[in-house]
Tab-separated table of C-alpha atoms and ligand atoms in Angstrom:
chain	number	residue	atom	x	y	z
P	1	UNK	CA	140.297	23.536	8.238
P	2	UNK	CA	136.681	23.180	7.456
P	3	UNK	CA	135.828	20.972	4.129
P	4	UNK	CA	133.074	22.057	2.068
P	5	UNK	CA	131.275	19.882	-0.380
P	6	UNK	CA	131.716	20.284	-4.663
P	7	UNK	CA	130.193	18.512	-7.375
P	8	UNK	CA	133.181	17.157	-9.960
P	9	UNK	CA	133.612	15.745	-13.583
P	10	UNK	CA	135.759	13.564	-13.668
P	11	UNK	CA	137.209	12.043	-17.249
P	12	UNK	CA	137.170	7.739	-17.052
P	13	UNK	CA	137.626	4.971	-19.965
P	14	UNK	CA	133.474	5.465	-20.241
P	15	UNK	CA	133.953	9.261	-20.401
P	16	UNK	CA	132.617	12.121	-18.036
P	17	UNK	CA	131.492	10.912	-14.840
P	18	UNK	CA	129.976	13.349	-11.900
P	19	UNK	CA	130.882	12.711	-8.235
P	20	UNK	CA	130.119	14.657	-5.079
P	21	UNK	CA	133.154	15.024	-2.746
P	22	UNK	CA	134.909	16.785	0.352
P	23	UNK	CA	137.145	19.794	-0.449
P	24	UNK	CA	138.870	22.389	1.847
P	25	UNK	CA	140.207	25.552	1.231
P	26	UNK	CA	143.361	24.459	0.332
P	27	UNK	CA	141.880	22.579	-2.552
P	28	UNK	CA	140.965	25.822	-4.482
P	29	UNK	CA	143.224	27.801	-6.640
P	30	UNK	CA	144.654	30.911	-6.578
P	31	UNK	CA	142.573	34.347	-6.020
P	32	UNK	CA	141.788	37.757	-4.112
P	33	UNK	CA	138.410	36.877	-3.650
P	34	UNK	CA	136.676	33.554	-1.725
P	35	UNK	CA	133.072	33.372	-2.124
P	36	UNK	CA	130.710	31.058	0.104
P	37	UNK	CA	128.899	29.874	-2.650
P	38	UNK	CA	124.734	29.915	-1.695
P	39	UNK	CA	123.295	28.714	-5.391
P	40	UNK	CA	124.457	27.851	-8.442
P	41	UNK	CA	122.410	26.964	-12.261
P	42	UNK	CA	121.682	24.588	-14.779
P	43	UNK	CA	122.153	26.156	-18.299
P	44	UNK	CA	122.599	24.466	-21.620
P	45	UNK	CA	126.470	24.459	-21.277
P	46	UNK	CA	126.287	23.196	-18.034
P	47	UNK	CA	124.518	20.245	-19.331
P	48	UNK	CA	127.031	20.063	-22.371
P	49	UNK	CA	130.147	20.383	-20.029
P	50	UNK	CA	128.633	17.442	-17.608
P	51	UNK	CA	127.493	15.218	-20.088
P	52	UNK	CA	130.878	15.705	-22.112
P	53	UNK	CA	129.724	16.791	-25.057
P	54	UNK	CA	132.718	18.935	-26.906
P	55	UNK	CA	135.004	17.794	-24.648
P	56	UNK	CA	134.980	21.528	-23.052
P	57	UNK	CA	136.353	21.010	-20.365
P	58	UNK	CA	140.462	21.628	-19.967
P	59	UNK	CA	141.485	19.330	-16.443
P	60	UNK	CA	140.066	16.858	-14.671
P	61	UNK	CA	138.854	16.683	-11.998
P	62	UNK	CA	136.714	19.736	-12.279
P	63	UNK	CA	134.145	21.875	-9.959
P	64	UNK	CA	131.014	21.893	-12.370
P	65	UNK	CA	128.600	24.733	-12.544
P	66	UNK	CA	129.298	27.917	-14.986
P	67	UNK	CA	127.806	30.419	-12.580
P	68	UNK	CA	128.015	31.244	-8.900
P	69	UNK	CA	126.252	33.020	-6.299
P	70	UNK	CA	126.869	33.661	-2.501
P	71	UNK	CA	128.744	36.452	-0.371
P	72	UNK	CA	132.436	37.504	-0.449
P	73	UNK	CA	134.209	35.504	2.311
P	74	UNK	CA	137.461	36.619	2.191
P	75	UNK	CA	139.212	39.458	-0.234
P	76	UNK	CA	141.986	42.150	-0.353
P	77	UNK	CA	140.102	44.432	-2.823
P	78	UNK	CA	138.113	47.828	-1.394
P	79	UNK	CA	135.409	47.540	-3.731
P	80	UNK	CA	134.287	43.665	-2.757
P	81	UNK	CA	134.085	43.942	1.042
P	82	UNK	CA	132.924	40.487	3.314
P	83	UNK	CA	129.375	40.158	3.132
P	84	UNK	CA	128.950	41.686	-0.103
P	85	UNK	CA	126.615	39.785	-2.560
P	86	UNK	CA	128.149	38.951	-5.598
P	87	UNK	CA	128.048	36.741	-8.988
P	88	UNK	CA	130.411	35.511	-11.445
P	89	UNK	CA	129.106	33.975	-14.740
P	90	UNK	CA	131.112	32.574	-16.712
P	91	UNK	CA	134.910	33.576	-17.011
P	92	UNK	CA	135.677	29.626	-17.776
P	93	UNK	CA	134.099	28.211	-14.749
P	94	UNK	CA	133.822	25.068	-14.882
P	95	UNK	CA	136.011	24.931	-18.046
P	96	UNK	CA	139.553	25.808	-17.114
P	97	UNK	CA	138.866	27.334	-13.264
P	98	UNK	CA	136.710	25.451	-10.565
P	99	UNK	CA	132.990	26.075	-10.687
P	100	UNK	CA	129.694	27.012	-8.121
P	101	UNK	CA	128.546	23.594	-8.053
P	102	UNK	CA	130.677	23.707	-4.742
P	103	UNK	CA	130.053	25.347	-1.068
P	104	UNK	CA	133.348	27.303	-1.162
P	105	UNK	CA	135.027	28.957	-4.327
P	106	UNK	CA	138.074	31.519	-5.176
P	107	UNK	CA	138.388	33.245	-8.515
P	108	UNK	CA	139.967	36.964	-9.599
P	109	UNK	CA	138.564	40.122	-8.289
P	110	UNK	CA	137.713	40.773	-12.460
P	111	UNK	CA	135.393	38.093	-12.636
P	112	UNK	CA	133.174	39.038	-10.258
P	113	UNK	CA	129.886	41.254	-10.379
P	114	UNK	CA	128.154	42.569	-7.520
P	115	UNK	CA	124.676	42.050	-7.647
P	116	UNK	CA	122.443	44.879	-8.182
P	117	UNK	CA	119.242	45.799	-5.368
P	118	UNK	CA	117.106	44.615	-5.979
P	119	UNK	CA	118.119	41.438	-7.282
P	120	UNK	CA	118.029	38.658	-3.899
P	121	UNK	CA	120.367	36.023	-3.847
P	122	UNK	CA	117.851	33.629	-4.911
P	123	UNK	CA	116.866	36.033	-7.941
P	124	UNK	CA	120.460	36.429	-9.431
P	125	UNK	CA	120.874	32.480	-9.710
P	126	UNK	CA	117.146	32.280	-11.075
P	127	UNK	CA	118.631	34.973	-13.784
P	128	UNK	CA	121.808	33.155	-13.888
P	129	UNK	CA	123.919	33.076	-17.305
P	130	UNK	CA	121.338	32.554	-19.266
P	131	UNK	CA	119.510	35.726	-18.322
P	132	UNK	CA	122.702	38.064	-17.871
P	133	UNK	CA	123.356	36.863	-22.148
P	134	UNK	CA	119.511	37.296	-22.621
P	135	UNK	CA	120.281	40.942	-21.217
P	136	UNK	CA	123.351	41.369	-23.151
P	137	UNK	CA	121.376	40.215	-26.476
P	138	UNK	CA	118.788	43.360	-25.788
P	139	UNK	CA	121.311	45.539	-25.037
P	140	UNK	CA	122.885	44.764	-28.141
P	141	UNK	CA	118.902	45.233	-29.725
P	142	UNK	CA	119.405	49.006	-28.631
P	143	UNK	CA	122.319	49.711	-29.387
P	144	UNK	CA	121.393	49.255	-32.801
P	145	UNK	CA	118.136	51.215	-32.397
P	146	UNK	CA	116.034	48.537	-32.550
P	147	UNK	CA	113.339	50.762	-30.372
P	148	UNK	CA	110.190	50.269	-28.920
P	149	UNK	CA	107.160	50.595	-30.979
P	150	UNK	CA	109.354	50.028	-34.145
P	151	UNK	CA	108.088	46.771	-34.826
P	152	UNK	CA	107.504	42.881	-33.626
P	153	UNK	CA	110.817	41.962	-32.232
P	154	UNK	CA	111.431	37.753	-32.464
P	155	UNK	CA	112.597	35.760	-29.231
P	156	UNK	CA	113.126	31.883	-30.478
P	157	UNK	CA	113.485	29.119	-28.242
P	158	UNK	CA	111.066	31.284	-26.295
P	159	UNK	CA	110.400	28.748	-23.335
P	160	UNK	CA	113.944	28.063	-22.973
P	161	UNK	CA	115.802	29.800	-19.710
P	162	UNK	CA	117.611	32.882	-22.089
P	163	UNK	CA	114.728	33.037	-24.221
P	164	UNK	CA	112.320	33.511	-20.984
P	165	UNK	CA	113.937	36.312	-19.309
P	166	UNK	CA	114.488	37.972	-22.715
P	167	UNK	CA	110.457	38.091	-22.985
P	168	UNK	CA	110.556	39.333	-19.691
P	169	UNK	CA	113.242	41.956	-20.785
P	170	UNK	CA	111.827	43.213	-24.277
P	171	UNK	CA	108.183	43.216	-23.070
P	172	UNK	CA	108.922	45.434	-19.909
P	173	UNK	CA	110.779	47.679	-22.295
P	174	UNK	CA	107.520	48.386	-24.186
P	175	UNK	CA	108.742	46.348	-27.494
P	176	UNK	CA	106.206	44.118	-29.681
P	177	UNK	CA	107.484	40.649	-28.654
P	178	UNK	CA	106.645	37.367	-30.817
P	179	UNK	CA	107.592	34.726	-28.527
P	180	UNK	CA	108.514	31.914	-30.960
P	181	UNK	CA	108.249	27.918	-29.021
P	182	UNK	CA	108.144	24.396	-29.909
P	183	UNK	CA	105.439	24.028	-27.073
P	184	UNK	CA	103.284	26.395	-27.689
P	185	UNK	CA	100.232	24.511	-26.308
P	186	UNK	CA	101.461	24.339	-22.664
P	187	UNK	CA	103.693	27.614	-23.069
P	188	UNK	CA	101.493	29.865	-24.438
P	189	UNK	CA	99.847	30.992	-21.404
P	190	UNK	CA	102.805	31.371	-19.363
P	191	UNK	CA	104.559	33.425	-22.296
P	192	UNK	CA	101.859	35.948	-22.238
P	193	UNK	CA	102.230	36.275	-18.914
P	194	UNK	CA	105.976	36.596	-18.923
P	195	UNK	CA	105.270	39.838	-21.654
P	196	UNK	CA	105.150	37.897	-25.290
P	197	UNK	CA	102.560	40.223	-27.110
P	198	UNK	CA	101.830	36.637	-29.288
P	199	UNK	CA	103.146	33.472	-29.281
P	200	UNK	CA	103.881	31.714	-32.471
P	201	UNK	CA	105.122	28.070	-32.702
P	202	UNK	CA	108.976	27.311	-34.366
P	203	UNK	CA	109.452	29.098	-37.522
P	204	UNK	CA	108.788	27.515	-40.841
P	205	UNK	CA	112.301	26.953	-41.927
P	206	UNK	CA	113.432	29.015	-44.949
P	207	UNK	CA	115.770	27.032	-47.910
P	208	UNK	CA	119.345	28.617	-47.435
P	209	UNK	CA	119.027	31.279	-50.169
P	210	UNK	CA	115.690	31.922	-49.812
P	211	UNK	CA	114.319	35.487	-49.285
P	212	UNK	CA	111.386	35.681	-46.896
P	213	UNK	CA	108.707	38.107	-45.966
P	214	UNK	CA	110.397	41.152	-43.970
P	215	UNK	CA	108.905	40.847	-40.698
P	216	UNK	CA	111.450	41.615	-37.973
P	217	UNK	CA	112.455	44.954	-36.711
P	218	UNK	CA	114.783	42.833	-34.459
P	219	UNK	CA	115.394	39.345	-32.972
P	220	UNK	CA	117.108	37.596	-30.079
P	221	UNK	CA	117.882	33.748	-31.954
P	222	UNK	CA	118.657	31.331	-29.022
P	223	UNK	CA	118.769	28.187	-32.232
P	224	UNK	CA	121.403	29.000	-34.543
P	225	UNK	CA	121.639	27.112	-37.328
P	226	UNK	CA	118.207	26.796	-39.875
P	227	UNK	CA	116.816	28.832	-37.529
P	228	UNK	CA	119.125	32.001	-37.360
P	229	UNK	CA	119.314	31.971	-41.390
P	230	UNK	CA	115.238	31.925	-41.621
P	231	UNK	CA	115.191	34.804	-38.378
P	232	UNK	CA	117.831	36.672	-40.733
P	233	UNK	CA	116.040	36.201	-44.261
P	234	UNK	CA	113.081	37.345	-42.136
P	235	UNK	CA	114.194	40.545	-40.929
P	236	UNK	CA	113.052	44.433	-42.384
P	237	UNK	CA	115.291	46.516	-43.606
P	238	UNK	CA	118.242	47.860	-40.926
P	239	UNK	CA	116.509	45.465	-38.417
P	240	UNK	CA	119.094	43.762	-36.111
P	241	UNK	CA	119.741	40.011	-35.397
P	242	UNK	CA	120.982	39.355	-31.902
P	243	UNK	CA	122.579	35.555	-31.823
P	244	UNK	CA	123.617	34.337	-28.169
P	245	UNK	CA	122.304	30.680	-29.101
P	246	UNK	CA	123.104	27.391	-30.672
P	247	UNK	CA	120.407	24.718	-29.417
P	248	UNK	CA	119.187	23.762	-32.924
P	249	UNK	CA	122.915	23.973	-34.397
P	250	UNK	CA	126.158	25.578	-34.631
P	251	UNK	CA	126.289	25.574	-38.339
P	252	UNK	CA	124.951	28.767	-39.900
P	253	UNK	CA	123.424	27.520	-43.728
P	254	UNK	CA	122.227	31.857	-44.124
P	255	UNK	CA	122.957	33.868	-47.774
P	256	UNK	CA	124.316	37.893	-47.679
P	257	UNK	CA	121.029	38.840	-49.212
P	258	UNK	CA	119.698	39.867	-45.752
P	259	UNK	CA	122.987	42.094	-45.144
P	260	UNK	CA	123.553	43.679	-48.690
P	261	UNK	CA	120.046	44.069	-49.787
P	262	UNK	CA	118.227	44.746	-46.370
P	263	UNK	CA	120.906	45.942	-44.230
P	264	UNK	CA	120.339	43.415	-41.691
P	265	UNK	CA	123.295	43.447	-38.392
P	266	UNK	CA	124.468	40.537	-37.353
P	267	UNK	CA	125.318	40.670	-33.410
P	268	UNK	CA	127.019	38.495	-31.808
P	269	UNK	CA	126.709	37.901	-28.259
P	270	UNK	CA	129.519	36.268	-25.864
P	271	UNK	CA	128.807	35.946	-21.745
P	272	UNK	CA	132.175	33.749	-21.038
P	273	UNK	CA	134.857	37.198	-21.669
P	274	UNK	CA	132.176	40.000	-22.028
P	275	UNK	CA	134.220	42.634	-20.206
P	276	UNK	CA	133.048	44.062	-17.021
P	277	UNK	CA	131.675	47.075	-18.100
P	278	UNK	CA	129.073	45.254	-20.475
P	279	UNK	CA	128.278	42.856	-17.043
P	280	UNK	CA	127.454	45.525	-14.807
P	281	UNK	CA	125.574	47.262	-17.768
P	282	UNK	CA	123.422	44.154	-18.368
P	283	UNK	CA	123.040	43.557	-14.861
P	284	UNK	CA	121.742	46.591	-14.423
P	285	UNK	CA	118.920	46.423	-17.292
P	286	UNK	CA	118.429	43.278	-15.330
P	287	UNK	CA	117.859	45.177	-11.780
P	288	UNK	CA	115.983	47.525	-13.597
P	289	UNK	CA	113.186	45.644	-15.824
P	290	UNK	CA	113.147	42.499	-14.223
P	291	UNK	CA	110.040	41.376	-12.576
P	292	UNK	CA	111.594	38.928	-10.039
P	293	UNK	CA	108.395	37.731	-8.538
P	294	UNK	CA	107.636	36.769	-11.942
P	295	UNK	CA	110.818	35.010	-12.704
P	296	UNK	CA	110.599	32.637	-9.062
P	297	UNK	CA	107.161	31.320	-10.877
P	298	UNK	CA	109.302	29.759	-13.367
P	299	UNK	CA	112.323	29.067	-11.603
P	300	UNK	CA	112.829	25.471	-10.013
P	301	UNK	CA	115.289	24.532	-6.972
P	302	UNK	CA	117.209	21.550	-7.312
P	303	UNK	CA	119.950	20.068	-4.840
P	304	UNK	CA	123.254	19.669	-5.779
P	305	UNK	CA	123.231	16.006	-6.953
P	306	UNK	CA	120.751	16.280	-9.384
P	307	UNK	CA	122.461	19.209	-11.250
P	308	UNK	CA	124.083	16.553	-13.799
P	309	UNK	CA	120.741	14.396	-14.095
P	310	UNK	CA	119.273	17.811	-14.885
P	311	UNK	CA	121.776	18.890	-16.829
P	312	UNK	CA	120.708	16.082	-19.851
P	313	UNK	CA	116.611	17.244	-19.484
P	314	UNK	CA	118.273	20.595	-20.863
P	315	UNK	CA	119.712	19.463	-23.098
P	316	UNK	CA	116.854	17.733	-24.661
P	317	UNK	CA	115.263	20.793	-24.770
P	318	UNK	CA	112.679	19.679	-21.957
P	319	UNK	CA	113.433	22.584	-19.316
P	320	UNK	CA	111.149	25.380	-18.914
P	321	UNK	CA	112.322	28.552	-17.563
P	322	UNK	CA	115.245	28.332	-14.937
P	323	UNK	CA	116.842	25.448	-12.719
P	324	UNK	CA	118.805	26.613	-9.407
P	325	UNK	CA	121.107	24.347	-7.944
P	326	UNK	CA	121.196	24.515	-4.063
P	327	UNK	CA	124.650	23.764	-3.101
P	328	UNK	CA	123.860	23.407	0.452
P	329	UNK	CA	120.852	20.594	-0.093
C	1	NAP	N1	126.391	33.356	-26.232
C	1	NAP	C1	126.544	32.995	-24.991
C	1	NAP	O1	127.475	33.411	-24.302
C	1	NAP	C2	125.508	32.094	-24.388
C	1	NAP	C3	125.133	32.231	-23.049
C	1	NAP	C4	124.076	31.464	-22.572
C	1	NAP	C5	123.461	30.533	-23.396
C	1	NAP	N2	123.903	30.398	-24.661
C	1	NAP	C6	123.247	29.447	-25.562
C	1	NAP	O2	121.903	29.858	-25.745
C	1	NAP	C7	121.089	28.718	-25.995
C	1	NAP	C8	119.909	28.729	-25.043
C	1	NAP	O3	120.385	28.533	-23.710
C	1	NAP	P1	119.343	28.238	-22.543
C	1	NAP	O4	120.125	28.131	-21.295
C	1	NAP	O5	118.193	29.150	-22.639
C	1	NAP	O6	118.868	26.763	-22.976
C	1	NAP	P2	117.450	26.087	-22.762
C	1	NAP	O7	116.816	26.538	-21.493
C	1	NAP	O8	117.610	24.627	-22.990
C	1	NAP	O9	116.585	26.700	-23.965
C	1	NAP	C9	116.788	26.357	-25.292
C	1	NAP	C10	115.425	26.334	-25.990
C	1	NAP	O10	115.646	26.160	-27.375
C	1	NAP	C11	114.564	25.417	-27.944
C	1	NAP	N3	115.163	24.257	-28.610
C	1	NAP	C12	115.940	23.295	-28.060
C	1	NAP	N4	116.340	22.415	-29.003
C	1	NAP	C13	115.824	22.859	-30.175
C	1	NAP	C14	115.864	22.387	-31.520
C	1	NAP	N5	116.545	21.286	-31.862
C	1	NAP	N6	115.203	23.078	-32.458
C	1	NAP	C15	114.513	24.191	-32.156
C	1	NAP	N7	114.421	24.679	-30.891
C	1	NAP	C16	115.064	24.014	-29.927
C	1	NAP	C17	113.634	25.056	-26.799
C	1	NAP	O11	112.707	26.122	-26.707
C	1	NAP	P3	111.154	25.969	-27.020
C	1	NAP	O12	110.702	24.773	-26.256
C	1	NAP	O13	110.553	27.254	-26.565
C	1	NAP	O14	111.039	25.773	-28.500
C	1	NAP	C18	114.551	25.155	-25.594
C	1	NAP	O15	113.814	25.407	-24.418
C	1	NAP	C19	122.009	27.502	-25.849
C	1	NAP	O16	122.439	27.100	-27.113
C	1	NAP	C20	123.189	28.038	-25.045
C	1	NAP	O17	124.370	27.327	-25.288
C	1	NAP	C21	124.903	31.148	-25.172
């Protein structure tokens, strides 16, 4: 049997470590559907669930990476056919089921999305779960008729990988898009080019209970914390909040003024267990909108062993745009 190579956690006395190592088929769990596994991603959580932060991660040792990308190998179900090219983001990979940081990897036919044309193999890692939630958070922006031409619509955490292809998303839409970023000087340009209408740096924090200026018609919040109560306090009336994020904080110090006085929504937005319709649905937006030569000119390639050293540089908040693990280099 041929062995494949996968990038593992492992939990020691010290706590997480990372290790590359040999695995065969007969190493991966139960599952209608084998993938050979072309690229993977660095997100946020990947960088949490490597450096061991929140202790996500349910047995040890475990395949990193909380997305994969490559072809269907083997499967017994019509619709995924050999050959086909397919994702699966999140769905506990990583977590509680073997990851894509790894050449080989089996998981439910449910979990898995087939990538849309025109999205390349290359492009649906670059878009990764970060962009599929970024999706998810504008789809959630209309179904609450937050519309184009309605009003400046708030991306925070702007340069970040979710709050990139969101820009991308909500300015191809048509929408007025204030890109909001801690590094504005060197961003700027790049935002603009991505679809940002203006580029603002981070938000002067609001006092919990304090009312600001109604400025929103919607918002994607990548921060949480002081940052999704000041993007809420800031929002017009029946304006919609979409939170997928939590870089700044997972605490939420916010008042119900926005909510009884303004009518402000609150969405929330999950990637792990978003059903499938939602994934194909957001995918979709994604093969739609999507300018994928744009997105390559802010994607970086990265070989497999420096996915966990990378990991930490998101963490800090220190990525721009996208990192794609090549599990073959
Ligand atoms: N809901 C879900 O299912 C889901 C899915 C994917 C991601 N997420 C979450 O979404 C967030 C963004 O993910 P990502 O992959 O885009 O991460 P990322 O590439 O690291 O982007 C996060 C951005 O947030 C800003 N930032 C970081 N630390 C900050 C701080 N202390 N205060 C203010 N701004 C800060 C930085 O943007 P600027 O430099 O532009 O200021 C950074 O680039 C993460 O919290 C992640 O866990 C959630």
């Amino acid at each position: 049997m041929q062995s494949f190579r996968a990038l593992e956690v492992e939990q020691g006395d010290a706590g997480y470590t990372t290790r590359l190592v040999e695995r065969t088929d007969a190493d991966l769990p139960d599952g209608d559907v084998t993938v050979d596994v072309r690229w993977s991603d660095v997100n946020y959580k990947d960088g949490l669930i490597i450096s061991g932060r929140f202790d996500l991660v349910r047995r040890f040792p475990m395949t990193a990476g909380i997305d994969l990308v490559g072809t269907v190998a083997e499967s017994t179900v019509a619709d995924l056919p050999t050959g086909l090219l397919v994702t699966v983001n999140g769905q506990g990979l990583s977590t509680d089921h073997p990851g894509g940081y790894a050449e080989r990897a089996r998981v439910p036919h449910g979990w898995v999305t087939p990538v849309p044309e025109p999205i390349d193999d290359l492009s649906a890692a670059a878009i990764g779960t970060a962009g599929y939630t970024a999706a998810l958070a504008v789809r959630a922006l209309q179904e609450h008729h937050v519309e184009p031409g309605g009003g400046p619509v708030l991306v925070t955490g702007a340069a970040g990988g979710a709050g990139s292809v969101a820009v991308m998303l909500l300015g191809a839409l048509g929408y007025e898009v204030v890109a909001s970023t801690g590094r504005r000087e060197q961003e700027e340009k790049s935002l603009l080019r991505l679809g940002a209408t203006t580029v603002v740096d981070r938000l002067d924090l609001l006092e919990a209970g304090q009312l600001g200026r109604a400025k929103w018609a919607g918002a994607v919040d990548t921060l949480g914390s002081r940052a999704l109560a000041t993007v809420l306090s800031e929002t017009r009336y029946g304006g919609t909040v979409a939170a997928m994020g939590m870089a700044m904080g997972v605490d939420l110090p916010a008042f119900v003024v926005p909510f009884i006085s303004r009518g402000v929504t609150l969405a929330g937005i999950d990637s792990v267990y978003a059903p499938a319709a939602a994934r194909r649905s957001a995918w979709a937006l994604l093969a739609e909108r999507l300018d994928l030569a744009v997105l390559r000119e802010i994607t970086e390639i990265v070989p497999l062993a420096e996915a966990p050293e990378r990991g930490n540089t998101v963490l800090a908040g220190q990525v721009r745009g996208r990192l794609v693990v090549d599990v073959r280099a």
